[in-house]
mmCIF file of C-alpha atoms in Angstrom:
data_model
loop_
_atom_site.group_PDB
_atom_site.id
_atom_site.type_symbol
_atom_site.label_atom_id
_atom_site.label_comp_id
_atom_site.label_asym_id
_atom_site.label_seq_id
_atom_site.Cartn_x
_atom_site.Cartn_y
_atom_site.Cartn_z
ATOM 1 C CA MET A 1 20.781 8.736 -9.761
ATOM 2 C CA SER A 2 20.149 10.323 -6.370
ATOM 3 C CA ILE A 3 17.759 13.258 -6.213
ATOM 4 C CA GLN A 4 17.499 15.897 -3.539
ATOM 5 C CA ARG A 5 13.818 16.837 -3.770
ATOM 6 C CA GLN A 6 10.436 15.800 -5.138
ATOM 7 C CA ARG A 7 7.340 17.853 -5.837
ATOM 8 C CA SER A 8 3.926 16.368 -6.616
ATOM 9 C CA GLY A 9 0.210 16.937 -6.319
ATOM 10 C CA ARG A 10 -2.058 19.970 -6.664
ATOM 11 C CA GLY A 11 -3.498 22.390 -4.139
ATOM 12 C CA GLU A 12 -2.188 24.255 -1.115
ATOM 13 C CA PRO A 13 1.639 24.337 -0.810
ATOM 14 C CA LEU A 14 2.893 21.856 1.800
ATOM 15 C CA VAL A 15 6.538 21.214 2.695
ATOM 16 C CA LEU A 16 7.545 17.969 4.426
ATOM 17 C CA LEU A 17 10.726 17.947 6.549
ATOM 18 C CA HIS A 18 12.139 14.540 7.529
ATOM 19 C CA GLY A 19 13.990 13.433 10.651
ATOM 20 C CA VAL A 20 17.637 12.929 11.461
ATOM 21 C CA GLY A 21 19.408 10.149 9.546
ATOM 22 C CA LEU A 22 16.603 9.905 6.991
ATOM 23 C CA ASP A 23 15.813 11.589 3.667
ATOM 24 C CA HIS A 24 12.836 12.718 1.598
ATOM 25 C CA THR A 25 11.887 9.094 0.819
ATOM 26 C CA LEU A 26 10.552 8.864 4.366
ATOM 27 C CA TRP A 27 7.401 10.380 2.908
ATOM 28 C CA ASN A 28 6.815 7.739 0.217
ATOM 29 C CA ASP A 29 3.871 6.303 2.136
ATOM 30 C CA LEU A 30 2.226 9.602 3.092
ATOM 31 C CA ALA A 31 2.810 11.789 0.029
ATOM 32 C CA PRO A 32 0.414 9.915 -2.332
ATOM 33 C CA LEU A 33 -2.390 10.448 0.192
ATOM 34 C CA LEU A 34 -1.713 14.185 0.281
ATOM 35 C CA GLU A 35 -1.332 14.806 -3.462
ATOM 36 C CA PRO A 36 -5.086 15.135 -4.202
ATOM 37 C CA HIS A 37 -5.268 18.096 -1.803
ATOM 38 C CA PHE A 38 -1.778 19.614 -1.656
ATOM 39 C CA ASP A 39 1.158 20.666 -3.794
ATOM 40 C CA VAL A 40 3.701 18.601 -1.862
ATOM 41 C CA LEU A 41 7.416 19.440 -1.675
ATOM 42 C CA ARG A 42 9.785 17.096 0.114
ATOM 43 C CA TYR A 43 13.567 17.508 0.111
ATOM 44 C CA ASP A 44 16.692 16.203 1.806
ATOM 45 C CA LEU A 45 17.877 18.242 4.766
ATOM 46 C CA LEU A 46 21.516 19.347 4.788
ATOM 47 C CA GLY A 47 23.865 16.430 5.419
ATOM 48 C CA HIS A 48 21.255 13.869 4.368
ATOM 49 C CA GLY A 49 20.637 11.993 1.135
ATOM 50 C CA ALA A 50 21.698 14.012 -1.901
ATOM 51 C CA ALA A 51 21.732 17.385 -0.099
ATOM 52 C CA PRO A 52 24.938 19.381 0.423
ATOM 53 C CA ALA A 53 27.122 18.341 3.336
ATOM 54 C CA ILE A 54 27.054 20.077 6.682
ATOM 55 C CA GLU A 55 29.998 22.420 7.027
ATOM 56 C CA GLY A 56 31.414 22.347 10.548
ATOM 57 C CA ARG A 57 29.022 22.298 13.487
ATOM 58 C CA ALA A 58 25.367 22.158 12.409
ATOM 59 C CA GLY A 59 23.258 25.177 13.370
ATOM 60 C CA ILE A 60 19.521 25.676 13.065
ATOM 61 C CA ARG A 61 20.155 28.834 10.979
ATOM 62 C CA ASP A 62 21.717 26.651 8.269
ATOM 63 C CA PHE A 63 18.472 24.675 7.963
ATOM 64 C CA ILE A 64 16.386 27.860 8.010
ATOM 65 C CA ALA A 65 18.470 29.196 5.128
ATOM 66 C CA GLN A 66 18.014 25.920 3.235
ATOM 67 C CA LEU A 67 14.225 26.128 3.658
ATOM 68 C CA ASP A 68 14.286 29.720 2.450
ATOM 69 C CA ALA A 69 16.069 28.572 -0.669
ATOM 70 C CA GLU A 70 13.645 25.659 -1.242
ATOM 71 C CA LEU A 71 10.594 27.934 -0.969
ATOM 72 C CA ASP A 72 12.195 30.424 -3.339
ATOM 73 C CA LEU A 73 12.957 27.629 -5.817
ATOM 74 C CA ALA A 74 9.359 26.437 -5.649
ATOM 75 C CA GLY A 75 8.135 29.992 -6.183
ATOM 76 C CA TRP A 76 6.199 29.987 -2.922
ATOM 77 C CA PRO A 77 6.101 33.156 -0.830
ATOM 78 C CA GLN A 78 4.257 31.111 1.842
ATOM 79 C CA ALA A 79 3.523 27.451 2.566
ATOM 80 C CA ASN A 80 2.251 25.014 5.162
ATOM 81 C CA LEU A 81 5.077 23.220 7.002
ATOM 82 C CA LEU A 82 5.157 19.701 8.409
ATOM 83 C CA GLY A 83 8.255 18.869 10.422
ATOM 84 C CA TYR A 84 8.914 15.361 11.672
ATOM 85 C CA SER A 85 11.257 14.668 14.584
ATOM 86 C CA MET A 86 14.367 16.793 13.875
ATOM 87 C CA GLY A 87 12.408 18.322 10.993
ATOM 88 C CA GLY A 88 9.995 19.601 13.630
ATOM 89 C CA LEU A 89 12.793 21.595 15.228
ATOM 90 C CA VAL A 90 13.574 23.124 11.813
ATOM 91 C CA ALA A 91 9.903 23.839 11.063
ATOM 92 C CA GLY A 92 9.261 25.408 14.487
ATOM 93 C CA ALA A 93 12.372 27.576 14.335
ATOM 94 C CA TYR A 94 11.437 28.635 10.812
ATOM 95 C CA ALA A 95 7.894 29.580 11.805
ATOM 96 C CA ALA A 96 9.317 31.813 14.546
ATOM 97 C CA ALA A 97 12.004 33.363 12.312
ATOM 98 C CA ARG A 98 9.919 33.688 9.123
ATOM 99 C CA PRO A 99 6.258 34.022 10.204
ATOM 100 C CA SER A 100 5.162 35.607 6.940
ATOM 101 C CA ARG A 101 6.303 32.541 4.986
ATOM 102 C CA VAL A 102 4.326 30.011 7.051
ATOM 103 C CA SER A 103 0.587 29.440 6.681
ATOM 104 C CA ARG A 104 0.071 26.610 9.201
ATOM 105 C CA LEU A 105 2.440 24.360 11.075
ATOM 106 C CA ILE A 106 2.439 20.650 11.929
ATOM 107 C CA LEU A 107 4.991 19.314 14.429
ATOM 108 C CA LEU A 108 4.955 15.543 14.094
ATOM 109 C CA SER A 109 6.805 13.353 16.627
ATOM 110 C CA THR A 110 8.795 16.382 17.721
ATOM 111 C CA VAL A 111 10.883 16.613 20.906
ATOM 112 C CA PHE A 112 10.243 19.370 23.451
ATOM 113 C CA GLN A 113 11.833 20.024 26.839
ATOM 114 C CA ARG A 114 13.286 16.592 27.571
ATOM 115 C CA THR A 115 13.418 15.492 31.202
ATOM 116 C CA PRO A 116 16.869 14.892 32.765
ATOM 117 C CA ASP A 117 16.462 11.159 32.164
ATOM 118 C CA GLU A 118 15.507 11.788 28.515
ATOM 119 C CA VAL A 119 18.531 14.072 28.089
ATOM 120 C CA ARG A 120 20.824 11.369 29.459
ATOM 121 C CA ALA A 121 19.280 8.791 27.122
ATOM 122 C CA VAL A 122 19.685 10.851 23.938
ATOM 123 C CA THR A 123 23.188 11.931 24.998
ATOM 124 C CA ALA A 124 24.132 8.270 25.405
ATOM 125 C CA ARG A 125 22.762 7.488 21.949
ATOM 126 C CA LEU A 126 24.788 10.338 20.462
ATOM 127 C CA ALA A 127 27.948 9.056 22.130
ATOM 128 C CA ALA A 128 27.290 5.502 20.950
ATOM 129 C CA ALA A 129 26.650 6.658 17.386
ATOM 130 C CA ALA A 130 30.215 7.895 17.099
ATOM 131 C CA THR A 131 31.708 4.415 17.537
ATOM 132 C CA GLN A 132 28.895 1.902 17.046
ATOM 133 C CA ASP A 133 28.670 -0.368 14.030
ATOM 134 C CA PRO A 134 26.165 1.290 11.671
ATOM 135 C CA GLN A 135 24.174 -1.923 11.206
ATOM 136 C CA ALA A 136 23.865 -2.457 14.966
ATOM 137 C CA ALA A 137 22.927 1.169 15.511
ATOM 138 C CA ALA A 138 20.262 0.996 12.779
ATOM 139 C CA ALA A 139 18.784 -2.161 14.272
ATOM 140 C CA ILE A 140 18.456 -0.456 17.667
ATOM 141 C CA SER A 141 16.771 2.582 16.123
ATOM 142 C CA LEU A 142 14.297 0.491 14.111
ATOM 143 C CA GLU A 143 13.319 -1.471 17.215
ATOM 144 C CA ARG A 144 12.588 1.795 19.019
ATOM 145 C CA TRP A 145 10.813 3.461 16.105
ATOM 146 C CA PHE A 146 8.472 0.709 14.840
ATOM 147 C CA THR A 147 5.821 -1.373 16.551
ATOM 148 C CA PRO A 148 6.427 -5.155 16.527
ATOM 149 C CA GLU A 149 3.255 -5.617 14.453
ATOM 150 C CA PHE A 150 4.525 -3.368 11.660
ATOM 151 C CA GLN A 151 7.973 -4.947 11.715
ATOM 152 C CA ALA A 152 6.335 -8.341 11.147
ATOM 153 C CA ALA A 153 3.844 -7.119 8.516
ATOM 154 C CA ARG A 154 6.153 -4.844 6.465
ATOM 155 C CA PRO A 155 9.727 -6.076 6.913
ATOM 156 C CA GLU A 156 10.761 -4.711 3.498
ATOM 157 C CA ARG A 157 9.717 -1.161 4.429
ATOM 158 C CA VAL A 158 11.495 -1.359 7.772
ATOM 159 C CA ALA A 159 14.608 -2.689 5.994
ATOM 160 C CA SER A 160 14.564 0.189 3.487
ATOM 161 C CA ILE A 161 14.654 2.735 6.297
ATOM 162 C CA GLY A 162 17.355 0.717 8.046
ATOM 163 C CA GLN A 163 19.441 0.809 4.862
ATOM 164 C CA ARG A 164 19.039 4.588 4.695
ATOM 165 C CA LEU A 165 20.477 4.812 8.216
ATOM 166 C CA ILE A 166 23.362 2.490 7.328
ATOM 167 C CA ASN A 167 24.202 4.485 4.194
ATOM 168 C CA ASN A 168 24.564 7.788 6.028
ATOM 169 C CA ASP A 169 27.874 9.606 5.927
ATOM 170 C CA ARG A 170 28.935 9.302 9.560
ATOM 171 C CA ALA A 171 30.356 12.844 9.936
ATOM 172 C CA ASN A 172 27.197 14.440 8.529
ATOM 173 C CA PHE A 173 24.958 12.162 10.543
ATOM 174 C CA LEU A 174 26.766 12.955 13.784
ATOM 175 C CA ALA A 175 26.655 16.697 13.094
ATOM 176 C CA ALA A 176 22.875 16.550 12.517
ATOM 177 C CA TYR A 177 22.303 14.182 15.415
ATOM 178 C CA ARG A 178 24.215 16.498 17.754
ATOM 179 C CA LEU A 179 21.913 19.366 16.803
ATOM 180 C CA PHE A 180 18.906 17.126 17.435
ATOM 181 C CA ALA A 181 20.252 15.753 20.727
ATOM 182 C CA GLU A 182 21.245 19.160 22.077
ATOM 183 C CA GLY A 183 18.342 21.065 20.532
ATOM 184 C CA ASP A 184 15.961 21.260 23.459
ATOM 185 C CA THR A 185 16.328 25.028 23.581
ATOM 186 C CA ILE A 186 15.391 25.504 19.918
ATOM 187 C CA LEU A 187 11.607 25.162 20.321
ATOM 188 C CA ALA A 188 11.605 26.469 23.896
ATOM 189 C CA GLN A 189 13.075 29.721 22.609
ATOM 190 C CA ALA A 190 10.954 29.790 19.460
ATOM 191 C CA ALA A 191 7.614 28.894 21.057
ATOM 192 C CA PRO A 192 6.412 32.392 22.081
ATOM 193 C CA ALA A 193 6.979 33.663 18.528
ATOM 194 C CA ILE A 194 5.169 30.802 16.756
ATOM 195 C CA GLU A 195 1.800 32.451 16.186
ATOM 196 C CA ARG A 196 0.612 30.380 13.237
ATOM 197 C CA PRO A 197 -2.040 27.716 13.916
ATOM 198 C CA THR A 198 -0.183 24.556 14.912
ATOM 199 C CA LEU A 199 -0.974 20.864 15.233
ATOM 200 C CA ALA A 200 1.375 18.863 17.481
ATOM 201 C CA MET A 201 1.010 15.125 16.928
ATOM 202 C CA THR A 202 2.707 11.930 18.100
ATOM 203 C CA GLY A 203 2.132 8.252 18.906
ATOM 204 C CA SER A 204 1.072 7.109 22.370
ATOM 205 C CA GLU A 205 4.008 4.647 22.501
ATOM 206 C CA ASP A 206 6.702 7.002 21.204
ATOM 207 C CA VAL A 207 9.487 6.976 23.818
ATOM 208 C CA GLY A 208 11.573 9.675 22.111
ATOM 209 C CA SER A 209 8.907 12.233 21.204
ATOM 210 C CA THR A 210 6.500 11.406 23.953
ATOM 211 C CA PRO A 211 2.824 12.314 24.423
ATOM 212 C CA ARG A 212 3.893 14.491 27.350
ATOM 213 C CA MET A 213 6.216 16.456 25.073
ATOM 214 C CA THR A 214 3.491 16.893 22.476
ATOM 215 C CA ARG A 215 0.933 18.152 24.986
ATOM 216 C CA ASP A 216 3.469 20.471 26.617
ATOM 217 C CA LEU A 217 4.469 21.790 23.190
ATOM 218 C CA ALA A 218 0.867 22.540 22.270
ATOM 219 C CA GLN A 219 0.379 24.354 25.581
ATOM 220 C CA ALA A 220 3.544 26.417 25.080
ATOM 221 C CA LEU A 221 2.438 27.741 21.711
ATOM 222 C CA PRO A 222 -0.041 30.608 21.398
ATOM 223 C CA ASN A 223 -2.366 28.829 18.930
ATOM 224 C CA ALA A 224 -1.894 25.075 18.980
ATOM 225 C CA ARG A 225 -3.616 21.779 19.726
ATOM 226 C CA ALA A 226 -2.284 18.287 20.399
ATOM 227 C CA GLN A 227 -3.266 14.901 18.979
ATOM 228 C CA VAL A 228 -1.914 11.579 20.284
ATOM 229 C CA VAL A 229 -2.459 8.489 18.147
ATOM 230 C CA PRO A 230 -3.070 5.331 20.177
ATOM 231 C CA GLY A 231 -0.757 2.356 19.736
ATOM 232 C CA GLN A 232 1.842 4.091 17.559
ATOM 233 C CA ARG A 233 5.547 4.641 18.090
ATOM 234 C CA HIS A 234 7.872 7.082 16.313
ATOM 235 C CA MET A 235 7.240 6.168 12.681
ATOM 236 C CA LEU A 236 3.705 7.523 12.374
ATOM 237 C CA PRO A 237 4.069 8.726 8.754
ATOM 238 C CA VAL A 238 5.222 5.254 7.708
ATOM 239 C CA GLU A 239 3.099 3.001 9.941
ATOM 240 C CA ASP A 240 -0.177 4.911 9.751
ATOM 241 C CA PRO A 241 0.004 7.429 6.901
ATOM 242 C CA ALA A 242 -3.787 7.384 6.524
ATOM 243 C CA ILE A 243 -4.391 8.816 9.984
ATOM 244 C CA VAL A 244 -1.715 11.463 9.444
ATOM 245 C CA ALA A 245 -3.225 12.435 6.093
ATOM 246 C CA LEU A 246 -6.695 12.661 7.646
ATOM 247 C CA ALA A 247 -5.406 14.848 10.446
ATOM 248 C CA LEU A 248 -3.650 17.144 7.929
ATOM 249 C CA GLN A 249 -6.752 17.491 5.779
ATOM 250 C CA GLY A 250 -8.853 18.377 8.822
ATOM 251 C CA PHE A 251 -6.285 20.864 10.092
ATOM 252 C CA LEU A 252 -5.139 22.463 6.854
ATOM 253 C CA LEU A 253 -8.440 22.261 4.939
ATOM 254 C CA PRO A 254 -11.073 22.789 7.620
ATOM 255 C CA GLN A 255 -13.777 23.988 5.238
ATOM 256 C CA ASP A 256 -13.307 20.976 2.965
ATOM 257 C CA ALA A 257 -13.392 18.665 5.989
ATOM 258 C CA GLU A 258 -16.658 20.226 7.230
ATOM 259 C CA SER A 259 -18.347 20.233 3.845
ATOM 260 C CA SER A 260 -17.571 16.554 3.281
ATOM 261 C CA ALA A 261 -18.709 15.483 6.782
#
């Protein structure tokens, strides 16, 4: 039976928001490393997995309302947020709209102020997604997201994410992807109001959420820093969950990190 959310671990509340076309199982590699330190909530964004469908054109306010409901259901007046890719747009917009409900913010592999060439590239991918064979489209995404080394070492994990992409309802996927593709203004408008401490993080070889974007994002926020992981592409939480977990512990639990050094 499909489930919409999972909660596990003990400690500080931490919400994980996945990317477009994925679901909460994206975090299967990272969540076990976080559970000793955090009370981890991961759920399916609207139009993904077992979550309710997207009604009409997707808007960032719909995802903000969904996160409100998830925090209320968990009984959390405030939590740390980690948003990955499209989830980073949701997390950043939420931190600007609901500052009292956010403790700290992590924007992982998150797009920010695409160049004209990058806009053309993502617009072309959106157009192709409307007509492309889902298996062919998934194969192209996986090639862009994963390093060749990981594809060779963990083909079963890559295939599981590919199957998630193939299984998507096309109308819901396209609605979410359009928000992601056309969402450059979301963080640009939200940035001045995001006052919570923020970590922006990406892989050095990520061609979609580039190191330049991550550094510019950190500079645009009042209280942020950037971290670029060498040799990684877009799937940081799957390919190198240990380095993401270590970064989160150091950022979210600074006293623990210092005392154990």
